[in-house]
Tab-separated table of C-alpha atoms and ligand atoms in Angstrom:
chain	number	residue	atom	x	y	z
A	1227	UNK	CA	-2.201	4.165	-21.258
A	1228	UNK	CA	-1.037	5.033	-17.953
A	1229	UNK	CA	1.834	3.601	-16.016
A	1230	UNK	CA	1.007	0.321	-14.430
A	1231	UNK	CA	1.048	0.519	-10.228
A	1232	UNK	CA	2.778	-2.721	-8.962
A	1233	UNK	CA	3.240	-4.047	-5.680
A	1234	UNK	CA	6.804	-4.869	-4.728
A	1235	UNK	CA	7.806	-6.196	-0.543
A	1236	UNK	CA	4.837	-3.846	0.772
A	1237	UNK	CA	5.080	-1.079	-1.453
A	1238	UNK	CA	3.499	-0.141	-4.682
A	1239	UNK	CA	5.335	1.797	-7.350
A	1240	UNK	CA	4.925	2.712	-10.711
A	1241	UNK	CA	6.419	0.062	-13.104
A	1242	UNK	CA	9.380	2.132	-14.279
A	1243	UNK	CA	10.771	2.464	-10.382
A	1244	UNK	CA	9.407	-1.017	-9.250
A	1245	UNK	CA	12.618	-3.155	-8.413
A	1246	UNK	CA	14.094	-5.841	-6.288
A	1247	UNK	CA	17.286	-6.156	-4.571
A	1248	UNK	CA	19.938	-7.571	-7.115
A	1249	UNK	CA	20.837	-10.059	-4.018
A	1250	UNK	CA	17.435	-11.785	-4.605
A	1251	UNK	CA	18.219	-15.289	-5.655
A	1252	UNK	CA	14.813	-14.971	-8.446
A	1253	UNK	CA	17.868	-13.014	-9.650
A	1254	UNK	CA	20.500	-15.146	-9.261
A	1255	UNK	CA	19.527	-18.608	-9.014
A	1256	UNK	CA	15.944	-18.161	-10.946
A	1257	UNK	CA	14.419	-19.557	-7.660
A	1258	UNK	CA	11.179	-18.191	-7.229
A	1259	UNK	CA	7.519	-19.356	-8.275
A	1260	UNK	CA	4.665	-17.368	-9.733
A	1261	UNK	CA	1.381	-17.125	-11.386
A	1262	UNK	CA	-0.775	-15.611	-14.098
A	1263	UNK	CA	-4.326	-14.680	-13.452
A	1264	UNK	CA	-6.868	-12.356	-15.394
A	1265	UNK	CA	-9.773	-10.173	-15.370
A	1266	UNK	CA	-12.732	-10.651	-17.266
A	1267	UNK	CA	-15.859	-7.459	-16.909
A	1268	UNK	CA	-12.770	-5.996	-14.352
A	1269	UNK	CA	-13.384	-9.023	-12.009
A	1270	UNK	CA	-10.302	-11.520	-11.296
A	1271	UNK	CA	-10.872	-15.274	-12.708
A	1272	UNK	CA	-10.913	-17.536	-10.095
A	1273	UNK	CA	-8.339	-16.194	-7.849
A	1274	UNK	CA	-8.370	-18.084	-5.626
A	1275	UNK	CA	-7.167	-21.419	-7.667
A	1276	UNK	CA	-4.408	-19.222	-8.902
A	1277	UNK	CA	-3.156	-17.991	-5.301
A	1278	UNK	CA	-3.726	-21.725	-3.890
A	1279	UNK	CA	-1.423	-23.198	-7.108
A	1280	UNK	CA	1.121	-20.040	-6.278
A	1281	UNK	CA	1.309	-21.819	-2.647
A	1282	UNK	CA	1.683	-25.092	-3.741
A	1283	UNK	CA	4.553	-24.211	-5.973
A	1284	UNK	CA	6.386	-22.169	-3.811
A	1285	UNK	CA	5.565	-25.216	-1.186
A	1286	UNK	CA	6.904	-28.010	-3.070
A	1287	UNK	CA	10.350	-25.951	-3.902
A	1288	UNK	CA	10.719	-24.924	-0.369
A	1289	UNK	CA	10.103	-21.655	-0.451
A	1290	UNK	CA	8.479	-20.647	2.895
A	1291	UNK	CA	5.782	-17.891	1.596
A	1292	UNK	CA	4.100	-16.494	5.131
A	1293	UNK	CA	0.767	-15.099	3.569
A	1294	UNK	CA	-2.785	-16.903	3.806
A	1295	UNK	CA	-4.359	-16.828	0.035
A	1296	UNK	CA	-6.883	-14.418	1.392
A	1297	UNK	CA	-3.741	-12.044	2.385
A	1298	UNK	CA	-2.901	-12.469	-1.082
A	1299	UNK	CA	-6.552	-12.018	-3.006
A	1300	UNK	CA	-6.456	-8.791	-0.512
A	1301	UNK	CA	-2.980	-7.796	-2.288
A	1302	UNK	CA	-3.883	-8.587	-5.895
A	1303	UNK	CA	-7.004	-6.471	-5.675
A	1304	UNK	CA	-5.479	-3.482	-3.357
A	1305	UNK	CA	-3.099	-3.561	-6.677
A	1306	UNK	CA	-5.808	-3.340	-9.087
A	1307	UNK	CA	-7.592	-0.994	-7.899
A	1308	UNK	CA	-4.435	1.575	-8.374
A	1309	UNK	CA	-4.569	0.515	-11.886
A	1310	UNK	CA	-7.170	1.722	-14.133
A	1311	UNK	CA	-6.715	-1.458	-16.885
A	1312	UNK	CA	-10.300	-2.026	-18.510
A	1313	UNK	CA	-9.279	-5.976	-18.710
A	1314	UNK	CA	-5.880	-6.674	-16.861
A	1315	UNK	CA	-3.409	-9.603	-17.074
A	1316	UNK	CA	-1.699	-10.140	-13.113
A	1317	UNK	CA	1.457	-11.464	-12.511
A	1318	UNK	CA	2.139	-12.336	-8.988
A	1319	UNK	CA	5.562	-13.532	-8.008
A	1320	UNK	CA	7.264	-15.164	-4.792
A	1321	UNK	CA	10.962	-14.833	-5.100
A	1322	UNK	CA	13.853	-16.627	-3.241
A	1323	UNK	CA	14.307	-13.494	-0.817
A	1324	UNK	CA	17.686	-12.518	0.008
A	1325	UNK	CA	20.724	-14.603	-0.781
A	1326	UNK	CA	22.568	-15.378	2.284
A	1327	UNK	CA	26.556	-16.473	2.375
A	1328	UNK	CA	25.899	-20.359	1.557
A	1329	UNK	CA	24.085	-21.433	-2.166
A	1330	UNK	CA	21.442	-23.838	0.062
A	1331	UNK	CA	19.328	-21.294	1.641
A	1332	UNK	CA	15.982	-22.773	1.091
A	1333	UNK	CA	13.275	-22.507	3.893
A	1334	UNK	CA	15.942	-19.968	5.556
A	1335	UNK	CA	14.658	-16.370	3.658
A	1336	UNK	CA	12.025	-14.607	3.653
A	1337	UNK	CA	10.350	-14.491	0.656
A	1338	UNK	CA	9.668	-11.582	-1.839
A	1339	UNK	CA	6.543	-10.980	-2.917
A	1340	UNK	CA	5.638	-8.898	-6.397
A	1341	UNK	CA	2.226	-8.092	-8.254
A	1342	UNK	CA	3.225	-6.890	-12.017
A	1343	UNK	CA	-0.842	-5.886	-13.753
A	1344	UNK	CA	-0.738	-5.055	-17.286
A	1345	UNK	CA	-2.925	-4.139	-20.188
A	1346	UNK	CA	-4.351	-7.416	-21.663
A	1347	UNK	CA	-4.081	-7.747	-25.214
A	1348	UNK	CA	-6.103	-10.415	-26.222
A	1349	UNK	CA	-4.307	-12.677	-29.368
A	1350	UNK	CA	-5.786	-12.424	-33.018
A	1351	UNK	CA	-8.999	-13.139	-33.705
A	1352	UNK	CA	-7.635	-15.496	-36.587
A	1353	UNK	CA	-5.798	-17.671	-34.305
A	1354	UNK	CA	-9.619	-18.954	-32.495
A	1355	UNK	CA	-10.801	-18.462	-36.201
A	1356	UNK	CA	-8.911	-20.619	-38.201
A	1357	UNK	CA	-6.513	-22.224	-35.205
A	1358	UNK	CA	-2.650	-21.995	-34.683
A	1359	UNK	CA	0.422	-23.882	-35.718
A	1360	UNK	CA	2.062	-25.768	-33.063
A	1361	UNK	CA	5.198	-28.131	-33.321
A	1362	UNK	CA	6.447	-30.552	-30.774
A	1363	UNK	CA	9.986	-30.392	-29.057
A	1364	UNK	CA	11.151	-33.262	-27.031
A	1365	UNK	CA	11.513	-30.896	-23.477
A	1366	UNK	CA	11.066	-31.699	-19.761
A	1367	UNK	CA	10.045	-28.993	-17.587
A	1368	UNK	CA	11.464	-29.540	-14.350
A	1369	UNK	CA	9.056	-30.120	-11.325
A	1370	UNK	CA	6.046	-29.498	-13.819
A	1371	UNK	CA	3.865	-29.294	-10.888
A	1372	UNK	CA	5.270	-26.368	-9.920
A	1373	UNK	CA	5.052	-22.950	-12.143
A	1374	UNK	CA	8.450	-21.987	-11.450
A	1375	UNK	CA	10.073	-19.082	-12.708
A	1376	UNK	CA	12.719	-21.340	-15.172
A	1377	UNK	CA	11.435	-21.201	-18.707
A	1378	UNK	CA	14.253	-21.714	-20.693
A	1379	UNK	CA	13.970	-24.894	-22.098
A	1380	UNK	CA	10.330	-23.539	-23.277
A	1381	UNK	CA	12.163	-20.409	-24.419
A	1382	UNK	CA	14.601	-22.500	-26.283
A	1383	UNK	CA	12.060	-24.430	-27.990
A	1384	UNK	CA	10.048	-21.405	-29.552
A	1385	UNK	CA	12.780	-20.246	-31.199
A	1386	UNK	CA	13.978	-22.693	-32.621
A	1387	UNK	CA	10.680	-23.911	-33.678
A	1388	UNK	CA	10.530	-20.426	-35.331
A	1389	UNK	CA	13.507	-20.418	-37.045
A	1390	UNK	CA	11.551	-22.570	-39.340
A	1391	UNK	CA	8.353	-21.875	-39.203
A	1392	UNK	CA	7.781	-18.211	-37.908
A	1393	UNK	CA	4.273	-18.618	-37.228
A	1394	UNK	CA	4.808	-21.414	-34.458
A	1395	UNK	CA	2.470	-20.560	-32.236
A	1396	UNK	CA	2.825	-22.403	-28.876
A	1397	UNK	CA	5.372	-25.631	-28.534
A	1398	UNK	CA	4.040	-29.104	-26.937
A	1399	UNK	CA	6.426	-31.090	-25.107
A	1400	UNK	CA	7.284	-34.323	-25.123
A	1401	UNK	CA	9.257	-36.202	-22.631
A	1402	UNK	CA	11.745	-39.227	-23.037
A	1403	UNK	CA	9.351	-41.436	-23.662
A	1404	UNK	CA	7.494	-39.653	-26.029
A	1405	UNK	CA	4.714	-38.440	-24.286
A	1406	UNK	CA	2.790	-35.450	-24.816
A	1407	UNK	CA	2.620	-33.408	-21.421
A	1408	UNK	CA	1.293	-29.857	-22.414
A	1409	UNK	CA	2.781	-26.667	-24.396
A	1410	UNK	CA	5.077	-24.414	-23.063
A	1411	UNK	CA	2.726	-22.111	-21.532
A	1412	UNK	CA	-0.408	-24.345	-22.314
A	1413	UNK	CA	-2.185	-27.336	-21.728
A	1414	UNK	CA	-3.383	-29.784	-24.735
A	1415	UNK	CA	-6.597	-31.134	-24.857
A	1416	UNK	CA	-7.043	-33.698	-27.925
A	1417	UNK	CA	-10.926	-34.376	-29.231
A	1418	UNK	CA	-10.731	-38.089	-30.764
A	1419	UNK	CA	-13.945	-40.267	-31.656
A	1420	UNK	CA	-16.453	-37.289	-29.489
A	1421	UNK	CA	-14.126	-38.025	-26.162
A	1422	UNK	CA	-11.658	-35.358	-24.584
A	1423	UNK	CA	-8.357	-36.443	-23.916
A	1424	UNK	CA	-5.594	-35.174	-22.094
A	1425	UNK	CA	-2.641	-35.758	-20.513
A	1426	UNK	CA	-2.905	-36.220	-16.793
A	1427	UNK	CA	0.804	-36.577	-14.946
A	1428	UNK	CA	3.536	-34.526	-15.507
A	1429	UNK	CA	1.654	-31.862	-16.176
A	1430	UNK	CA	1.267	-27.736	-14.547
A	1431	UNK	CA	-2.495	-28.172	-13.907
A	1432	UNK	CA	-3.512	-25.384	-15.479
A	1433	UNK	CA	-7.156	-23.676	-14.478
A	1434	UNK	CA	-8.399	-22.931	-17.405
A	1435	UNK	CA	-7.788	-26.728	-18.078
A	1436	UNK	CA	-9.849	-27.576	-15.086
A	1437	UNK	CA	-12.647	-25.190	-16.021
A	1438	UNK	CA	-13.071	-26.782	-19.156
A	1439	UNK	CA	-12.920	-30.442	-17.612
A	1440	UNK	CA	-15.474	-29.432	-15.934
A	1441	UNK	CA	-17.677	-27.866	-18.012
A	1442	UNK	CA	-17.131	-30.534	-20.606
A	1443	UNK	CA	-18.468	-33.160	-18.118
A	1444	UNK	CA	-21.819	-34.463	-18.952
A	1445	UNK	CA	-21.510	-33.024	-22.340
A	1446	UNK	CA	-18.795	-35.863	-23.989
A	1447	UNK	CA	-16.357	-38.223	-22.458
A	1448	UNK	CA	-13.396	-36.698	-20.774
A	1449	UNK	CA	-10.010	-39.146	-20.119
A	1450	UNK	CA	-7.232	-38.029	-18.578
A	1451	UNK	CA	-4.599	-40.216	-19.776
A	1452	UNK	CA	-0.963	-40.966	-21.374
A	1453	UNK	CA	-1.126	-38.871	-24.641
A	1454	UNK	CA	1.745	-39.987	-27.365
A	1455	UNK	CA	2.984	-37.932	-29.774
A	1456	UNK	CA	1.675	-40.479	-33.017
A	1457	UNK	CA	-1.478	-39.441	-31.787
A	1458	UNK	CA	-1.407	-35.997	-32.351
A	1459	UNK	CA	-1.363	-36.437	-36.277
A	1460	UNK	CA	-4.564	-38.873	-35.633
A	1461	UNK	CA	-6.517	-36.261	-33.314
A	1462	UNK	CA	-10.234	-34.968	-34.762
A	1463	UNK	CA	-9.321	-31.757	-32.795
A	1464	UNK	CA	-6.608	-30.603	-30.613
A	1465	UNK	CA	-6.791	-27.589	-28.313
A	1466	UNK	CA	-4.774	-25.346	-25.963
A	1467	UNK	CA	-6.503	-24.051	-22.901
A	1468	UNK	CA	-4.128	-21.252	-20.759
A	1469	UNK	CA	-5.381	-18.327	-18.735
A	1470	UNK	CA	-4.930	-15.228	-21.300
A	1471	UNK	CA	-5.151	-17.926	-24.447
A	1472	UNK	CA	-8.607	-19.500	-23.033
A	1473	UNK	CA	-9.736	-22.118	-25.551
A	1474	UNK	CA	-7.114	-21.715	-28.523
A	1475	UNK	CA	-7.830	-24.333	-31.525
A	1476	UNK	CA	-4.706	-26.278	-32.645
A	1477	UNK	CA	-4.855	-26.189	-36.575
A	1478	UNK	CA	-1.491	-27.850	-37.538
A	1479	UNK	CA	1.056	-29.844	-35.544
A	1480	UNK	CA	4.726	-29.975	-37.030
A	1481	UNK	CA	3.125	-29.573	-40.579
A	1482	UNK	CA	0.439	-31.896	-40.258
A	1483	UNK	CA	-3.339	-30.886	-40.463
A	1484	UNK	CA	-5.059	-31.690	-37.544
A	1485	UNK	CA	-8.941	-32.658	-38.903
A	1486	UNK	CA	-10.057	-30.716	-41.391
A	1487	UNK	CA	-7.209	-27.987	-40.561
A	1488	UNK	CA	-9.344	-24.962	-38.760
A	1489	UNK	CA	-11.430	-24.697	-35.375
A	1490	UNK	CA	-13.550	-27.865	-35.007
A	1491	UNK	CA	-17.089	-28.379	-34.060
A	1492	UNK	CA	-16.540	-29.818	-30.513
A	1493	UNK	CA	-13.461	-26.983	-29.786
A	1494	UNK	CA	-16.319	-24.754	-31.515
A	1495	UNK	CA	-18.614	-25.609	-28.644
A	1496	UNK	CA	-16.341	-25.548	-25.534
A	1497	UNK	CA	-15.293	-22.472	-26.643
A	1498	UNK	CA	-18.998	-21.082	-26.274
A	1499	UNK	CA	-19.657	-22.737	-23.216
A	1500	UNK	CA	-16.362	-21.388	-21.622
A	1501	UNK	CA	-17.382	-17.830	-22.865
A	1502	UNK	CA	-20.687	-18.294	-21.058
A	1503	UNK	CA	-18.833	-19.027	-17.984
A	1504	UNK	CA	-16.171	-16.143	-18.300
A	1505	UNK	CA	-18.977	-13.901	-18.438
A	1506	UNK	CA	-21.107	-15.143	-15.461
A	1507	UNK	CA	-19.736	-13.013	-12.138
A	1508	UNK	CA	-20.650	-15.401	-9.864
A	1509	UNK	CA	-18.725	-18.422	-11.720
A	1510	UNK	CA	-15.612	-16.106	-12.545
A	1511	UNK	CA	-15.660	-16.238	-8.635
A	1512	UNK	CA	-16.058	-20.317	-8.046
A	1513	UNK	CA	-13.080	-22.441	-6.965
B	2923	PLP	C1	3.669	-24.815	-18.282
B	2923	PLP	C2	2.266	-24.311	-18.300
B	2923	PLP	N1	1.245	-25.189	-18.473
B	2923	PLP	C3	-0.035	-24.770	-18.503
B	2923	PLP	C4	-0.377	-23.432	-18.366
B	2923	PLP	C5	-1.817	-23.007	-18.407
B	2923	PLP	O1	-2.271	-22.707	-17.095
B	2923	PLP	P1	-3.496	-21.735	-16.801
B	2923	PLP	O2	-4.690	-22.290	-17.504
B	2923	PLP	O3	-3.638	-21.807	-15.321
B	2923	PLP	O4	-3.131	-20.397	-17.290
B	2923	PLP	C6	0.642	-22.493	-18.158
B	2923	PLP	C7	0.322	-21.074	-17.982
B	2923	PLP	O5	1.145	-20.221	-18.042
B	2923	PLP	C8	1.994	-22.947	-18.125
B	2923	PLP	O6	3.001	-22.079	-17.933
C-alpha cells in the first residue's frame, strides 16, 4: 500500500513528513475541531454535511476557519486524487493555529488546516452478523455539538470497559441524569414496539444518523426523544449508526441481551435500505 499524500497549511506531503508546528495549540491545548468522512465506489459521502458540521464546530468554539465548504470539498478531493485508496477514510482537521504569548487566543489565529486519507478497513463481518457488545459509562462530552478534537473521557471509557470485557465494542454515554446521549464515536438508535427512537439533545448529530432518519421515514415511526438508560435492557433492537461503522447492530448492553441477542429484523432492513443508498452516486452526493 503506498504512502498516504496528506494536505497540511497548503502543502501536501507524504504521511511520514506531514507535520505541524509544535506551537499549534491542537498540540497544546487540544483546541481544534475535525471530521470524518468516507468514500464509497471512490466517491466522498455526502461531503458536504461533513464540511458544513466541520464549520459549525470550529464556529461554536471560536475558531475563525476562513474557507467556504466548497474551498474545502475542492481540498478534500485535490487530496484524494494524490492517493490511490480503492475506498478511503478522510480526516480533515482545523487546528487552533499558532499559540500566541496569552492562553485566550481564540478568534485571534489563523487556523490550521489538515486532510489525513487512509486505507478503509471495513470492521468484521461478524459484528453486522451477529451484532456487538456495548456497555454504558456515565460520561459527558463537552460541547457535544461540536466534534472537537478532546476524546478522552471516550478514551477513558473503552478501556476500562475492556478491562472487563475485551470485546466492548463501542461505549454509550450517559449523562447525570441518566440519559442515553450516543456512543463514543456513535449514535444509538433503539427499535421498541416497530418505532425508532433516539436521543435528540446533547447529542454530535451524526450523518449517517440523519441518513437513516430519513430513510426510515415513511417506513416506521421515528421519535427523537429523551432515551434512559432502563430502557436499553427493554429495547427490541438497538443500533449504532457512524460514518465508517454505517448501521452496526447492538447485540448486548453491559451483559444484557438486547432482543433475541443478534441483528434484528427492522436493523436487518435499514441496513439494506442504507446499502441501497451508499451505492446510488447521485444520493452519496445529496445534502
Ligand atoms: C461523538 C460522536 N457521535 C456520533 C458520531 C457519528 O457521526 P457520523 O455518522 O457523522 O460519522 C461520531 C463520529 O465520529 C462521534 O464522534
Amino acid at each position: 500500500m503506498p504512502e498516504a499524500i496528506c494536505y497540511v497549511n497548503g502543502q501536501f506531503l507524504p504521511e511520514s513528513r506531514a507535520q505541524i508546528p509544535v506551537t499549534d495549540v491542537a498540540l497544546l491545548r487540544g483546541l481544534g475541531v475535525f471530521d470524518t468522512l468516507r468514500t464509497y465506489g471512490g466517491v466522498l459521502f455526502r461531503p458536504i454535511d461533513h464540511l458544513e458540521r466541520l464549520m459549525q464546530s470550529a464556529a461554536r468554539i471560536g475558531i475563525r476557519a476562513p474557507w467556504t465548504v466548497e474551498e474545502l470539498a475542492q481540498i478534500l478531493l485535490a487530496t484524494l486524487e494524490r492517493n490511490e485508496f480503492p475506498e478511503a477514510t478522510v480526516r480533515i482537521l482545523v487546528t487552533g493555529g499558532l499559540a500566541g504569548g496569552q492562553f485566550a487566543t481564540l478568534g485571534a489565529n489563523e487556523p490550521g488546516l489538515i486532510v489525513i486519507p487512509g486505507f478503509l478497513s471495513p470492521y468484521p463481518d461478524e459484528c453486522y452478523r451477529d451484532g456487538v457488545r456495548v456497555a454504558t459509562a456515565e460520561i459527558e462530552r463537552f460541547i457535544p455539538e461540536v466534534k472537537s478534537l478532546h476524546y478522552l473521557p471516550g478514551i477513558l471509557a473503552i478501556h476500562s470497559a475492556r478491562q472487563s470485557d475485551p470485546d466492548i465494542n463501542e461505549v454509550l454515554l450517559v449523562n447525570r441524569h441518566g440519559r442515553v446521549t450516543e456512543g463514543v464515536v456513535s449514535n444509538v438508535i433503539l427499535v421498541s414496539g416497530g418505532m425508532l427512537i433516539t436521543p435528540g439533545r446533547e447529542i454530535l448529530e451524526g450523518i449517517t444518523r440523519g441518513v437513516v432518519l430519513d430513510l426510515a421515514e415513511g417506513l416506521m415511526p421515528v421519535i427523537e426523544r429523551d432515551v434512559y438508560r432502563e430502557e436499553l435492557a427493554e429495547a427490541d433492537e438497538i443500533f449504532l449508526t457512524g460514518s465508517v461503522r454505517e448501521i452496526m447492530p447492538v447485540s448486548n448492553v453491559d451483559g444484557v441481551a438486547i432482543g433475541g441477542g443478534g441483528c434484528g429484523p427492522v436493523t436487518r432492513r435499514l441496513m439494506g435500505v442504507f446499502r441501497e443508498v451508499t451505492r446510488r452516486p447521485q444520493a452519496r452526493q445529496a445534502k
